[in-house]
Short mmCIF file of C-alpha atoms in Angstrom, two decimals:
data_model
loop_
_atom_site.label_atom_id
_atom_site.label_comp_id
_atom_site.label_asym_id
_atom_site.label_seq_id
_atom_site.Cartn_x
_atom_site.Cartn_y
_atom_site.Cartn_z
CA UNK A 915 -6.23 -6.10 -42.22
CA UNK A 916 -5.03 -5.47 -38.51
CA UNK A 917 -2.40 -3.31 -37.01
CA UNK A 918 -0.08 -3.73 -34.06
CA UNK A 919 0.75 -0.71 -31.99
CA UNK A 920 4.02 -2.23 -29.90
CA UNK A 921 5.05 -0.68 -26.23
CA UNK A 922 7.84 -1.21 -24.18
CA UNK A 923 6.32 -2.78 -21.62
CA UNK A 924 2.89 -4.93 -20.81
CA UNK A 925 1.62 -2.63 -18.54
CA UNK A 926 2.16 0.27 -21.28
CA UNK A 927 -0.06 -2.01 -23.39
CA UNK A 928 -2.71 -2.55 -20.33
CA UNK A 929 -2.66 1.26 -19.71
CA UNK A 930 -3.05 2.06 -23.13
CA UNK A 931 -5.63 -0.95 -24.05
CA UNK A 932 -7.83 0.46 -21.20
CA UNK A 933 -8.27 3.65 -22.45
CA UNK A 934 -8.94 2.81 -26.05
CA UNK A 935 -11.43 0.26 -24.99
CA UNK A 936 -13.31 3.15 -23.29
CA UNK A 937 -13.59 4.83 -26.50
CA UNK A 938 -15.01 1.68 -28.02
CA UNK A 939 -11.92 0.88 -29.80
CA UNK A 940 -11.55 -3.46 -29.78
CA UNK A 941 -8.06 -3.81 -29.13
CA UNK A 942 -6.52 -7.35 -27.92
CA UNK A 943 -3.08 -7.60 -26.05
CA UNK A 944 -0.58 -9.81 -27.48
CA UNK A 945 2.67 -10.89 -27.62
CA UNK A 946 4.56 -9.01 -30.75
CA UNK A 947 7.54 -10.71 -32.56
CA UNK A 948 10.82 -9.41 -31.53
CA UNK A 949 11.64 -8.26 -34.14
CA UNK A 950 8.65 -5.70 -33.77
CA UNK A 951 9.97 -4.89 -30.65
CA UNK A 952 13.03 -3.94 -32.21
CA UNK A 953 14.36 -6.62 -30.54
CA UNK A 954 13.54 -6.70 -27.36
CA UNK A 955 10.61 -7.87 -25.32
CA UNK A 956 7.47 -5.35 -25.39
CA UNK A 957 3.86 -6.30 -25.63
CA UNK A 958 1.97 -4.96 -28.21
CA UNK A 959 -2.02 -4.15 -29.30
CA UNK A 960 -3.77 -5.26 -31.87
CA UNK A 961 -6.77 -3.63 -33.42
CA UNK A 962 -8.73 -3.29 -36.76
CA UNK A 963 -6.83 -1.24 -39.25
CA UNK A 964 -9.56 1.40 -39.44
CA UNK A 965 -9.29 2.11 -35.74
CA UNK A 966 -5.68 3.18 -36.20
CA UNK A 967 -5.74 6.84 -36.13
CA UNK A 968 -8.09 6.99 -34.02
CA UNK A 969 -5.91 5.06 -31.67
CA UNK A 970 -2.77 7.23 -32.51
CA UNK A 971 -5.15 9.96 -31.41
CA UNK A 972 -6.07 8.73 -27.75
CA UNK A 973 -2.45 7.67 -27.60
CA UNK A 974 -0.86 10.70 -28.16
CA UNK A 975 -1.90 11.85 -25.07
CA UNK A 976 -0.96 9.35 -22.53
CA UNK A 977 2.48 10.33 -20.86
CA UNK A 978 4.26 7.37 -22.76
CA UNK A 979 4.28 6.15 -26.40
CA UNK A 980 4.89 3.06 -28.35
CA UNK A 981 8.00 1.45 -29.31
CA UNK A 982 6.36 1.54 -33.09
CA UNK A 983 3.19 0.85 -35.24
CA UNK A 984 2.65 -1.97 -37.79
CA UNK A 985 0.16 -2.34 -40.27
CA UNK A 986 0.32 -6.78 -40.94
CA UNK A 987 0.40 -7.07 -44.42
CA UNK A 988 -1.75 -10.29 -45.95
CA UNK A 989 1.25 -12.63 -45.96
CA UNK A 990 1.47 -11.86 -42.42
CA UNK A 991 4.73 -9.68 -42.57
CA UNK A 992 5.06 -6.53 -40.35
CA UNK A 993 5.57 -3.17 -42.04
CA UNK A 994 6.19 0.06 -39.72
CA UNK A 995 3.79 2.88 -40.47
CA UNK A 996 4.49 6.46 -38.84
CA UNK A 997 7.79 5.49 -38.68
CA UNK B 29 -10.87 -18.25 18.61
CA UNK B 30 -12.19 -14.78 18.61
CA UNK B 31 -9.49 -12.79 16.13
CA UNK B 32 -8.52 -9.10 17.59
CA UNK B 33 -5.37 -9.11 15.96
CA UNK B 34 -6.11 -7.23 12.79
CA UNK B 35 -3.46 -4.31 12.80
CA UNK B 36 -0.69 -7.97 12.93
CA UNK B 37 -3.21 -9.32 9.55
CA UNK B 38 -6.31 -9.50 8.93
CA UNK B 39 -6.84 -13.29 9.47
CA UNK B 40 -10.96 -13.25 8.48
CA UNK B 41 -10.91 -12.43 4.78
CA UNK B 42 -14.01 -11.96 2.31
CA UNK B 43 -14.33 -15.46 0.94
CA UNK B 44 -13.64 -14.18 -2.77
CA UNK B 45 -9.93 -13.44 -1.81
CA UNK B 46 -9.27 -16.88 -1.54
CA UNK B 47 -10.96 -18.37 -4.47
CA UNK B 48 -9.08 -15.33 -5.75
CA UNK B 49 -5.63 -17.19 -4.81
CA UNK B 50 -6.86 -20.61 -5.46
CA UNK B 51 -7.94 -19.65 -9.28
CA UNK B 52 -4.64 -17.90 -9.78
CA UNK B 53 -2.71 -20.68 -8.46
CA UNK B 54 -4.61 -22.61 -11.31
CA UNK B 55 -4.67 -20.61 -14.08
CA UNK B 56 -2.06 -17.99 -13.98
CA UNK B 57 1.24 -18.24 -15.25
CA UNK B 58 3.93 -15.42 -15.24
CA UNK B 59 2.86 -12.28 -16.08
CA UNK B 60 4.96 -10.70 -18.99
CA UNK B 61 6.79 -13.22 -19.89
CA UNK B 62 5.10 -14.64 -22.48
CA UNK B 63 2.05 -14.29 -25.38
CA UNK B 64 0.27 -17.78 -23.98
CA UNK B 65 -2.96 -17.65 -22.43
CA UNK B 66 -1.61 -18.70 -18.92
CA UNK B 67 0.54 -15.61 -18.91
CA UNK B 68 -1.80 -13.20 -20.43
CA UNK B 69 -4.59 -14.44 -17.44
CA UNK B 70 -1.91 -13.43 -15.22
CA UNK B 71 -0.98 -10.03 -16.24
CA UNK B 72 -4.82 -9.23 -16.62
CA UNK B 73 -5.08 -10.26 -12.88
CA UNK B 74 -2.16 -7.99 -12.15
CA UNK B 75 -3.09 -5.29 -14.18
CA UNK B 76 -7.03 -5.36 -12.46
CA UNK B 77 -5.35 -5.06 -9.19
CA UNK B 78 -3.25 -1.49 -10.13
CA UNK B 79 -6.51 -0.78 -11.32
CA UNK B 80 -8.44 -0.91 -8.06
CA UNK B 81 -5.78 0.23 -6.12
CA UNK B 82 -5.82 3.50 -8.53
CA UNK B 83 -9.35 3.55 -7.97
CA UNK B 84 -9.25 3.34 -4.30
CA UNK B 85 -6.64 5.75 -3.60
CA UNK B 86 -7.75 8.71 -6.34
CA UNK B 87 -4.97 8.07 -8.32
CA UNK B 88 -5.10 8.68 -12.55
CA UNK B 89 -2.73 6.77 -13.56
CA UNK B 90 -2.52 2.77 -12.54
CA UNK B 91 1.04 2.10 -13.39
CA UNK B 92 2.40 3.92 -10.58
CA UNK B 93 1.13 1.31 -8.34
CA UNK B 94 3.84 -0.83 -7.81
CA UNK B 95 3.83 -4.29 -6.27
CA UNK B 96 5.88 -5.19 -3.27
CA UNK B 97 6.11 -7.73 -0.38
CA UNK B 98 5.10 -5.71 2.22
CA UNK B 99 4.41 -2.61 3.86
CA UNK B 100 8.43 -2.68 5.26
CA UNK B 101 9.97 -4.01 1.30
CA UNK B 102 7.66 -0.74 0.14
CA UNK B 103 9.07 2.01 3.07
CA UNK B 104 12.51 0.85 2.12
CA UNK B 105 12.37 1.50 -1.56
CA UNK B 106 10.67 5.16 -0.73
CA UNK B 107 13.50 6.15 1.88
CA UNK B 108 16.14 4.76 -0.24
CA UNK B 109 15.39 6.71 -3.10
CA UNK B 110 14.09 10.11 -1.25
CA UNK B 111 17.46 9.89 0.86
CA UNK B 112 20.03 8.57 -2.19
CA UNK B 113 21.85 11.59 -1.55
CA UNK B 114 21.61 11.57 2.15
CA UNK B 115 20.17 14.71 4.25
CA UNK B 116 18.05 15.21 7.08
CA UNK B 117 14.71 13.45 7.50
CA UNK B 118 12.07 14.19 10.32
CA UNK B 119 9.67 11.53 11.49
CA UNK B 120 6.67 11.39 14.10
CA UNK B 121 7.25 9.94 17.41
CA UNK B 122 4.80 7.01 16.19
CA UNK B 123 6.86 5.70 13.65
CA UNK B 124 7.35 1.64 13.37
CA UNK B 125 10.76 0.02 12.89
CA UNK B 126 10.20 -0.55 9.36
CA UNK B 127 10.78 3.14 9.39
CA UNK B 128 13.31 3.63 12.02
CA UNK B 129 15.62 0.59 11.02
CA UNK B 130 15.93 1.55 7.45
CA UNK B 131 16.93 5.07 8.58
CA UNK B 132 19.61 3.71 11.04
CA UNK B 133 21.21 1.57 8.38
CA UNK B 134 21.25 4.43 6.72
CA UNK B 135 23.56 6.79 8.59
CA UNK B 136 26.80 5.73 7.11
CA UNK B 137 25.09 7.38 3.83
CA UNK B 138 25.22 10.86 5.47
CA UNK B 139 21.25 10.14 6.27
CA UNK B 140 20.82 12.48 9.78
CA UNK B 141 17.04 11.82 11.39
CA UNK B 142 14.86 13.49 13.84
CA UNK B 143 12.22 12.18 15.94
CA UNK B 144 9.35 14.28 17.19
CA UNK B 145 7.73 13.69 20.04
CA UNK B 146 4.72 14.50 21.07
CA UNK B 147 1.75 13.25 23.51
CA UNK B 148 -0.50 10.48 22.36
CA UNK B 149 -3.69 11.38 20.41
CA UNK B 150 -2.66 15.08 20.38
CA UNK B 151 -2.76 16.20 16.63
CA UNK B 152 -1.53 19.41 16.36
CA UNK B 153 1.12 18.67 19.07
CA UNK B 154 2.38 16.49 16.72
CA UNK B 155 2.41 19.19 13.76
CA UNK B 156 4.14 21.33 15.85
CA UNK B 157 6.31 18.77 17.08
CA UNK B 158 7.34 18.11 13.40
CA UNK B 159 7.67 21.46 12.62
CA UNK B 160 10.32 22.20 14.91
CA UNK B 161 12.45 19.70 14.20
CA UNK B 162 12.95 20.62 10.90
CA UNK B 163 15.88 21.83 9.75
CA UNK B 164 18.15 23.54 6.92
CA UNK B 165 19.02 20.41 5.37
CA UNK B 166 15.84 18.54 5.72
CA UNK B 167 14.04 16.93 2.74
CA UNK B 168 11.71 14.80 4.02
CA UNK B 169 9.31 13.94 6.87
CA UNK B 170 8.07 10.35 7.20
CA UNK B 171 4.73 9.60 9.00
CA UNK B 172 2.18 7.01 9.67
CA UNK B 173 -1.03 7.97 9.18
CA UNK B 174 -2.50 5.48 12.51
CA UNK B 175 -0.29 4.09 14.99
CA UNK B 176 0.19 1.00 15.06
CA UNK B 177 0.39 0.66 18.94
CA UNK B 178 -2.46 3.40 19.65
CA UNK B 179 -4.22 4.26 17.01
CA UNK B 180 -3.77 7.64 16.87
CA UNK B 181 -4.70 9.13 13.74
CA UNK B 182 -1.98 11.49 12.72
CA UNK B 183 -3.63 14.61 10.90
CA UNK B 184 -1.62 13.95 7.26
CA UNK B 185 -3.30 17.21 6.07
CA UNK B 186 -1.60 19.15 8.15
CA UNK B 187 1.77 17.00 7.19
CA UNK B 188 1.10 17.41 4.05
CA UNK B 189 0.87 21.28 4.34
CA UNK B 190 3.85 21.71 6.14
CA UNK B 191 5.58 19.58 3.69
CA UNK B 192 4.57 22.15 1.11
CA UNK B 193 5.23 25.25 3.29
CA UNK B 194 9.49 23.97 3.91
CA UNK B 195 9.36 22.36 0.47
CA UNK B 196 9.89 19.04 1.96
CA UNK B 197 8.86 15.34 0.19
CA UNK B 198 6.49 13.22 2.09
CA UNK B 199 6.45 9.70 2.53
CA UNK B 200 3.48 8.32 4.25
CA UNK B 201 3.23 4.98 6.06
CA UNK B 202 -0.32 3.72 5.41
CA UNK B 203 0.06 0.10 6.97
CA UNK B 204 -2.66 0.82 9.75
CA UNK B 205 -4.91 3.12 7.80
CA UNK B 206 -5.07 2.00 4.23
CA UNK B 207 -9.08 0.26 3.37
CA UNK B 208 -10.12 1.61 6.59
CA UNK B 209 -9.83 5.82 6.36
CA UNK B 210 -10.26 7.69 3.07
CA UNK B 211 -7.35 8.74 1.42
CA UNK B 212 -7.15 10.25 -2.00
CA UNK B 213 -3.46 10.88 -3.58
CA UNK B 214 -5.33 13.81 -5.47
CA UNK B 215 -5.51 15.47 -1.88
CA UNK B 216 -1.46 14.74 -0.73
CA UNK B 217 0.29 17.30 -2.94
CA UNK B 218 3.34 16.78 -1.23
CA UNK B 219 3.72 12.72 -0.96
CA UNK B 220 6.16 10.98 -3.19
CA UNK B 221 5.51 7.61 -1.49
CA UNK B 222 2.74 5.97 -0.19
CA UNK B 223 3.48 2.99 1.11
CA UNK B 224 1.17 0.10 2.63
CA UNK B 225 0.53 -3.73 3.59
CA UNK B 226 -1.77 -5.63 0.99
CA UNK B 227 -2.47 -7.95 4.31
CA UNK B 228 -4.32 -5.78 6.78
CA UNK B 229 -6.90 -3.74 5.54
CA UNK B 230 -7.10 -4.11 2.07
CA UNK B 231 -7.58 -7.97 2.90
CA UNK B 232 -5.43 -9.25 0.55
CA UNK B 233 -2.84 -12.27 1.08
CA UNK B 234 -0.11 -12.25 3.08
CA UNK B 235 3.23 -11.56 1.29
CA UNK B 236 1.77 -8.51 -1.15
CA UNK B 237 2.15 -4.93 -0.05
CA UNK B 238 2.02 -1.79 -2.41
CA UNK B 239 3.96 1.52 -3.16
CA UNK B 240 2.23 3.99 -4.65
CA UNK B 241 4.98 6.15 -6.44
CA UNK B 242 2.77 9.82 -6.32
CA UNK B 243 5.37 11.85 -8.07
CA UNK B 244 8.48 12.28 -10.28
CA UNK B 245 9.69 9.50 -13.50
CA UNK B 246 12.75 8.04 -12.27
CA UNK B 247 13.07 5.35 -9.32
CA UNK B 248 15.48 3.42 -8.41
CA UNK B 249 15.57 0.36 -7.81
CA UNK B 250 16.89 -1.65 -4.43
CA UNK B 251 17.10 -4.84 -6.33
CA UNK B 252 17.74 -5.36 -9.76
CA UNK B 253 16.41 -8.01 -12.41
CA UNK B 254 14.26 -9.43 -15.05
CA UNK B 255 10.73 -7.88 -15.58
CA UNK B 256 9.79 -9.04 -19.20
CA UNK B 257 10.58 -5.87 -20.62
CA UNK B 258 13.34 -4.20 -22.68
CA UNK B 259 15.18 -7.32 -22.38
CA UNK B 260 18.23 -6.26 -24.48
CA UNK B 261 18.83 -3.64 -22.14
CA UNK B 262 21.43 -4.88 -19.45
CA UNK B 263 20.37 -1.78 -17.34
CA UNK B 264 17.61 -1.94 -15.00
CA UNK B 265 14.55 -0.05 -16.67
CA UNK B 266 13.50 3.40 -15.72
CA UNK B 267 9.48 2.61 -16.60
CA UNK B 268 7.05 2.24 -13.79
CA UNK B 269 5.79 -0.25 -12.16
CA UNK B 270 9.08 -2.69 -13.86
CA UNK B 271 11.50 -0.23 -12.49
CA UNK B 272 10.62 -1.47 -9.18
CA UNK B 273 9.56 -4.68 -9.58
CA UNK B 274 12.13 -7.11 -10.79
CA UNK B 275 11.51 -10.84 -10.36
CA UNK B 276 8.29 -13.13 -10.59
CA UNK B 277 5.55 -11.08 -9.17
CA UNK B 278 3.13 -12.49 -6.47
CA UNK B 279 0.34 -13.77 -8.82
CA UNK B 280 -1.77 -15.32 -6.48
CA UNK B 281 -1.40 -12.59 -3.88
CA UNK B 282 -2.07 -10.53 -6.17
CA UNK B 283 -5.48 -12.15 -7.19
CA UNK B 284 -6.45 -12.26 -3.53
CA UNK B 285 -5.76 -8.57 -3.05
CA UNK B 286 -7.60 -7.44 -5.68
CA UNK B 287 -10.43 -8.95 -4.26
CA UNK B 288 -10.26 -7.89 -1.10
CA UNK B 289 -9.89 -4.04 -2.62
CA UNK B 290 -13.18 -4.88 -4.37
CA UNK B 291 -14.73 -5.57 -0.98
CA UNK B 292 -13.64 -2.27 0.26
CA UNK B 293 -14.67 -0.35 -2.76
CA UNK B 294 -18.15 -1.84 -2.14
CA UNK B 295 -18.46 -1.59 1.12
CA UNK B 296 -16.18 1.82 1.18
CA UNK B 297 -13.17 2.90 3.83
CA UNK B 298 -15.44 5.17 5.36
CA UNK B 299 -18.23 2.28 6.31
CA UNK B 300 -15.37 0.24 7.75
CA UNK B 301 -13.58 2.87 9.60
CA UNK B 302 -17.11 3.98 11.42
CA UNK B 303 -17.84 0.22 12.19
CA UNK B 304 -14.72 -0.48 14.15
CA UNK B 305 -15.05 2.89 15.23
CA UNK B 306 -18.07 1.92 16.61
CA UNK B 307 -16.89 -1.96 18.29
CA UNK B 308 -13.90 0.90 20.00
CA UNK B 309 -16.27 2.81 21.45
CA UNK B 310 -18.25 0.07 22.70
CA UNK B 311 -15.40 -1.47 24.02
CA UNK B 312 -13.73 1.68 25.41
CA UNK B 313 -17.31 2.09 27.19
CA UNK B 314 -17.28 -1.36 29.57
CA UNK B 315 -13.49 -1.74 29.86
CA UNK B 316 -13.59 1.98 32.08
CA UNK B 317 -15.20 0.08 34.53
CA UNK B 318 -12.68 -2.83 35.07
CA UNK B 319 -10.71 -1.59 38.07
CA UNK B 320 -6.75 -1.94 37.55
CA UNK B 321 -7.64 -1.72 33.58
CA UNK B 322 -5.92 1.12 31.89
CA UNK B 323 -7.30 2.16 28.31
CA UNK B 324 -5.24 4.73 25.83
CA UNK B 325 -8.51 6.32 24.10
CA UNK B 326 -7.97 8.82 21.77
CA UNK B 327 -11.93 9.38 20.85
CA UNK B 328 -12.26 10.36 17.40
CA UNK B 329 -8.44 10.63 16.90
CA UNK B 330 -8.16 6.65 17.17
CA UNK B 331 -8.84 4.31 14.94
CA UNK B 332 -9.78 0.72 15.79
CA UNK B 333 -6.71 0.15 17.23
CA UNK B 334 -6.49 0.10 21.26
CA UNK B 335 -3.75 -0.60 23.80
CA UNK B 336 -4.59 -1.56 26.95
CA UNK B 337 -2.42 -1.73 30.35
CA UNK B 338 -3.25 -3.25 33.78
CA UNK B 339 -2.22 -2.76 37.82
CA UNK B 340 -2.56 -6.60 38.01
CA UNK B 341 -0.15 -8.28 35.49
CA UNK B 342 2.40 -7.04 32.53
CA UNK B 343 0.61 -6.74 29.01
CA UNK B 344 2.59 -10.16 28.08
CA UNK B 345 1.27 -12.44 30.98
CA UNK B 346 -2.78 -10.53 30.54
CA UNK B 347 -2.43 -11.35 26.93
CA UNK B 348 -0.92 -15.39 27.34
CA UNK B 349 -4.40 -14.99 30.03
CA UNK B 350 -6.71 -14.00 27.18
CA UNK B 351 -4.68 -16.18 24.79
CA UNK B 352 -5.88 -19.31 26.46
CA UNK B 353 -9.40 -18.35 26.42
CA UNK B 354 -9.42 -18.12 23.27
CA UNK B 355 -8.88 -14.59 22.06
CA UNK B 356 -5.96 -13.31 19.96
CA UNK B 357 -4.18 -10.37 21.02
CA UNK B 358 -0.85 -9.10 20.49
CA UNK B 359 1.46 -7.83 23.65
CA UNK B 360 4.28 -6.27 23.90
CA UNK B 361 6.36 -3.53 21.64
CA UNK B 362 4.68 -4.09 18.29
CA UNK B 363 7.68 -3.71 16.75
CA UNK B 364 6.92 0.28 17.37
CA UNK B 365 9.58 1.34 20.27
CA UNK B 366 9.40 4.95 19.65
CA UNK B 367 6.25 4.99 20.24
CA UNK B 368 6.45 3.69 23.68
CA UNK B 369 9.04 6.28 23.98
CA UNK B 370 6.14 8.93 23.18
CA UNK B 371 3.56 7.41 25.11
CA UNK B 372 5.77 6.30 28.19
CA UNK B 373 4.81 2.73 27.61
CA UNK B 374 8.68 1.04 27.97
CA UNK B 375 9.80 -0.79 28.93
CA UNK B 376 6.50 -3.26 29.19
CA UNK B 377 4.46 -2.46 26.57
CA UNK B 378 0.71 -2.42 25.88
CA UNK B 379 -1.55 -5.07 25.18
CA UNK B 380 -2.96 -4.55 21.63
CA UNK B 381 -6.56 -4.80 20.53
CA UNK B 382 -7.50 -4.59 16.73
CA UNK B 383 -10.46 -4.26 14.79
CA UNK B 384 -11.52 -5.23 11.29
CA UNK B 385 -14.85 -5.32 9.33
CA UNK B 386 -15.11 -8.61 10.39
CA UNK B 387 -15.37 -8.20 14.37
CA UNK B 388 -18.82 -8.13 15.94
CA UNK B 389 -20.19 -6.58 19.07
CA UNK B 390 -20.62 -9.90 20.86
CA UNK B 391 -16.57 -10.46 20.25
CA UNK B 392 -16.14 -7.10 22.24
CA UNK B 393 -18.22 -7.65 25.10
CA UNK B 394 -16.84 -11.57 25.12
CA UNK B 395 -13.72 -9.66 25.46
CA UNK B 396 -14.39 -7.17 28.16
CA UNK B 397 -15.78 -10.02 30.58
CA UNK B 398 -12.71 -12.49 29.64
CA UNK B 399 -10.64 -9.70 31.00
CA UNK B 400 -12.82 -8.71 33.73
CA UNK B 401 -12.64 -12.40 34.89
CA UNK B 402 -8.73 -12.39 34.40
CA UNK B 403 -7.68 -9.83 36.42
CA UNK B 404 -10.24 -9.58 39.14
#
């Protein structure tokens, strides 16, 4: 199971990508649905499941935070944790 | 062709910068703008190159680098947002017309500007020169940090001070200084801008420059437009860099600048300061003795940047001289008229020598005898 972690912009995702991948997190950038974006364009991360609050963690202390965070369910549906 | 034209462009680059371009060119697409490989190659190429230029210039955070055409597209989107609401703006007597033309155009916006002049290579002449010119309504001071006709390093520690002691903003002009002197954002309390060429000393293509936005969250925009964000939004977005960079960003450029920041990171600003340093001293030390031959040296308060003047001929006709020999040299105003004014160089000029990491010592002394020959 992975999660996406969706930003505003791609170089909110870069920023934010850098600094988990310093902490060992594996996180690749991607393109998220729009829908994710609620419906605009953003660019997202994705990353294990397990590394999620971990992530949250690191992230909650850049100057900036995500549009929203999916867990992708098996049938490859989006559903919005820490809503 | 020997190439003393540096503070124009660099014209020798490392040879990385343009594979840089050329692998760009073939692999990246347009940053942003989609989830494809092609576009995310591109926006890891961009994203490298706020990276470096973080790293280079001390700065935490990479996405206030922002990506511009030039030094000039980068000075205008600093005064235009320090001045929005008009007021009174002091700059140094060595400031280029990408300074002083932006500030004209802006006087029907209630923008009021002072020059301050002071002698060549006289540092705290030109601290004091700034100081008293400021006023009650002044909220900035603009400043180069090197001339671009002389070289003279302007002390922007001392700017930077006096910015804090009047509560002023600073914008600094880096075009002649940036790759070549230290400068570290984490020491420049007081600058809101910092503004630079990707083309000169950082090596980079032609066509990229950089703002560096130091301090505060919202920035306006001169030009408004896509940037692959927030799409829904019909209003331009408030987010750095994409606040101030609308449009299809200079991929390729991009790629070659990074590159060319890499060389300087490796080789470091200090190293390539003291070796042109060095090819101005050596110059400065065999054209004395060519009678007629007039040299503005500033010692350690010039960078490796020289005008030169002569009894013989006017800076245009020595230079068209030297130009058919083979050396490239620029003559005449440098686009810098105030700071002829300061230096009582109008209305001819100088004839302009510049350095990069790329000159040798043989250029210089090829140099000194060309000119010898010319004008004896």
């Amino acid at each position: 199971m992975s999660c996406l972690i969706v930003f505003r912009t791609m170089t909110q995702a870069q920023r934010a990508a850098s600094i988990l991948s310093n902490q060992h997190l594996s996180v690749r950038i991607v393109r998220p649905p729009l829908e994710a974006g609620k419906g605009s364009c953003s660019a997202a991360l994705r990353l294990p499941e397990q590394q999620l609050l971990s992530a949250k963690n690191l992230i909650s202390k850049l100057s900036f935070q995500p549009l929203a965070y999916y867990q992708v369910l098996t049938d490859g549906r989006l559903q919005e944790v820490f809503p | 062709m020997i190439y003393l034209d540096n503070g124009a462009t660099t014209l020798i680059k490392p040879k990385a910068v343009e594979q840089a371009v050329i692998n760009a060119m073939q692999t990246c697409a347009n940053p942003g703008r989609g989830g494809h490989r092609a576009a995310m190659k591109a926006a890891e190429v961009v994203y490298a190159c706020r990276e470096s230029v973080a790293e280079l210039f001390d700065l935490d955070d990479p996405a206030r680098v922002v990506f511009t055409q030039n030094a000039t597209h980068a000075l205008n989107i600093a005064i235009r947002n320090v001045l929005r609401e008009g007021g009174h703006v002091v700059v140094s007597g060595y400031e280029h017309n990408s300074v002083m033309r932006p500030l004209v155009a802006l006087k029907e916006k209630a923008v009021k500007f002072t020059i301050a002049y002071a002698p060549l290579f006289s540092a705290k002449a030109q601290i004091a020169a700034l100081e008293r010119s400021i006023q009650k309504d002044t909220v900035c001071i603009i400043c180069n940090h090197v001339s671009n006709v002389f070289g003279c390093i302007q002390d922007i520690a001392a700017v930077n001070a006096l910015c804090k002691k009047y509560n002023l903003k600073l914008i600094l002009d880096l075009s002649q200084s940036a790759g070549i002197l230290p400068i570290s954002t984490k020491e420049l309390s007081e600058a809101v801008y910092l503004c630079m060429p990707g083309h000169k000393g950082l090596y980079g293509p032609q066509g990229t420059g950089i703002l560096i936005c130091c301090k505060g969250d919202l920035h306006y925009s001169i030009m408004q437009g896509g940037t692959g964000s927030d799409s829904l939004n019909l209003h331009q977005p408030e987010t750095l860099p994409e606040a101030l960079e609308s449009g299809t960003l200079n991929v390729p450029g991009i790629a070659g600048l990074h590159e060319g920041i890499r060389f300087i990171l490796q080789k470091t600003p200090s190293a390539i300061g003291s070796w042109e340093h060095a090819l101005k001293e050596r110059f400065v030390q065999k054209a004395r003795n060519i009678r007629g031959l007039h040299v503005f040296y500033g010692s350690k308060l010039q960078s490796g940047v020289i005008s030169i003047t002569c009894d013989q001929c006017t800076p245009e006709e020595l230079g068209e001289r030297l130009a058919a020999k083979g050396f490239c040299l620029r003559a005449g105003l440098h686009c810098a008229p105030v700071a002829h004014q300061s230096a009582g160089t109008l209305p001819q000029g100088t004839l302009r020598i510049s350095l990069s990491a790329f000159n040798q010592k043989q250029e210089i002394d090829a140099l000194c005898f060309a000119i010898l020959k010319t004008i004896s």
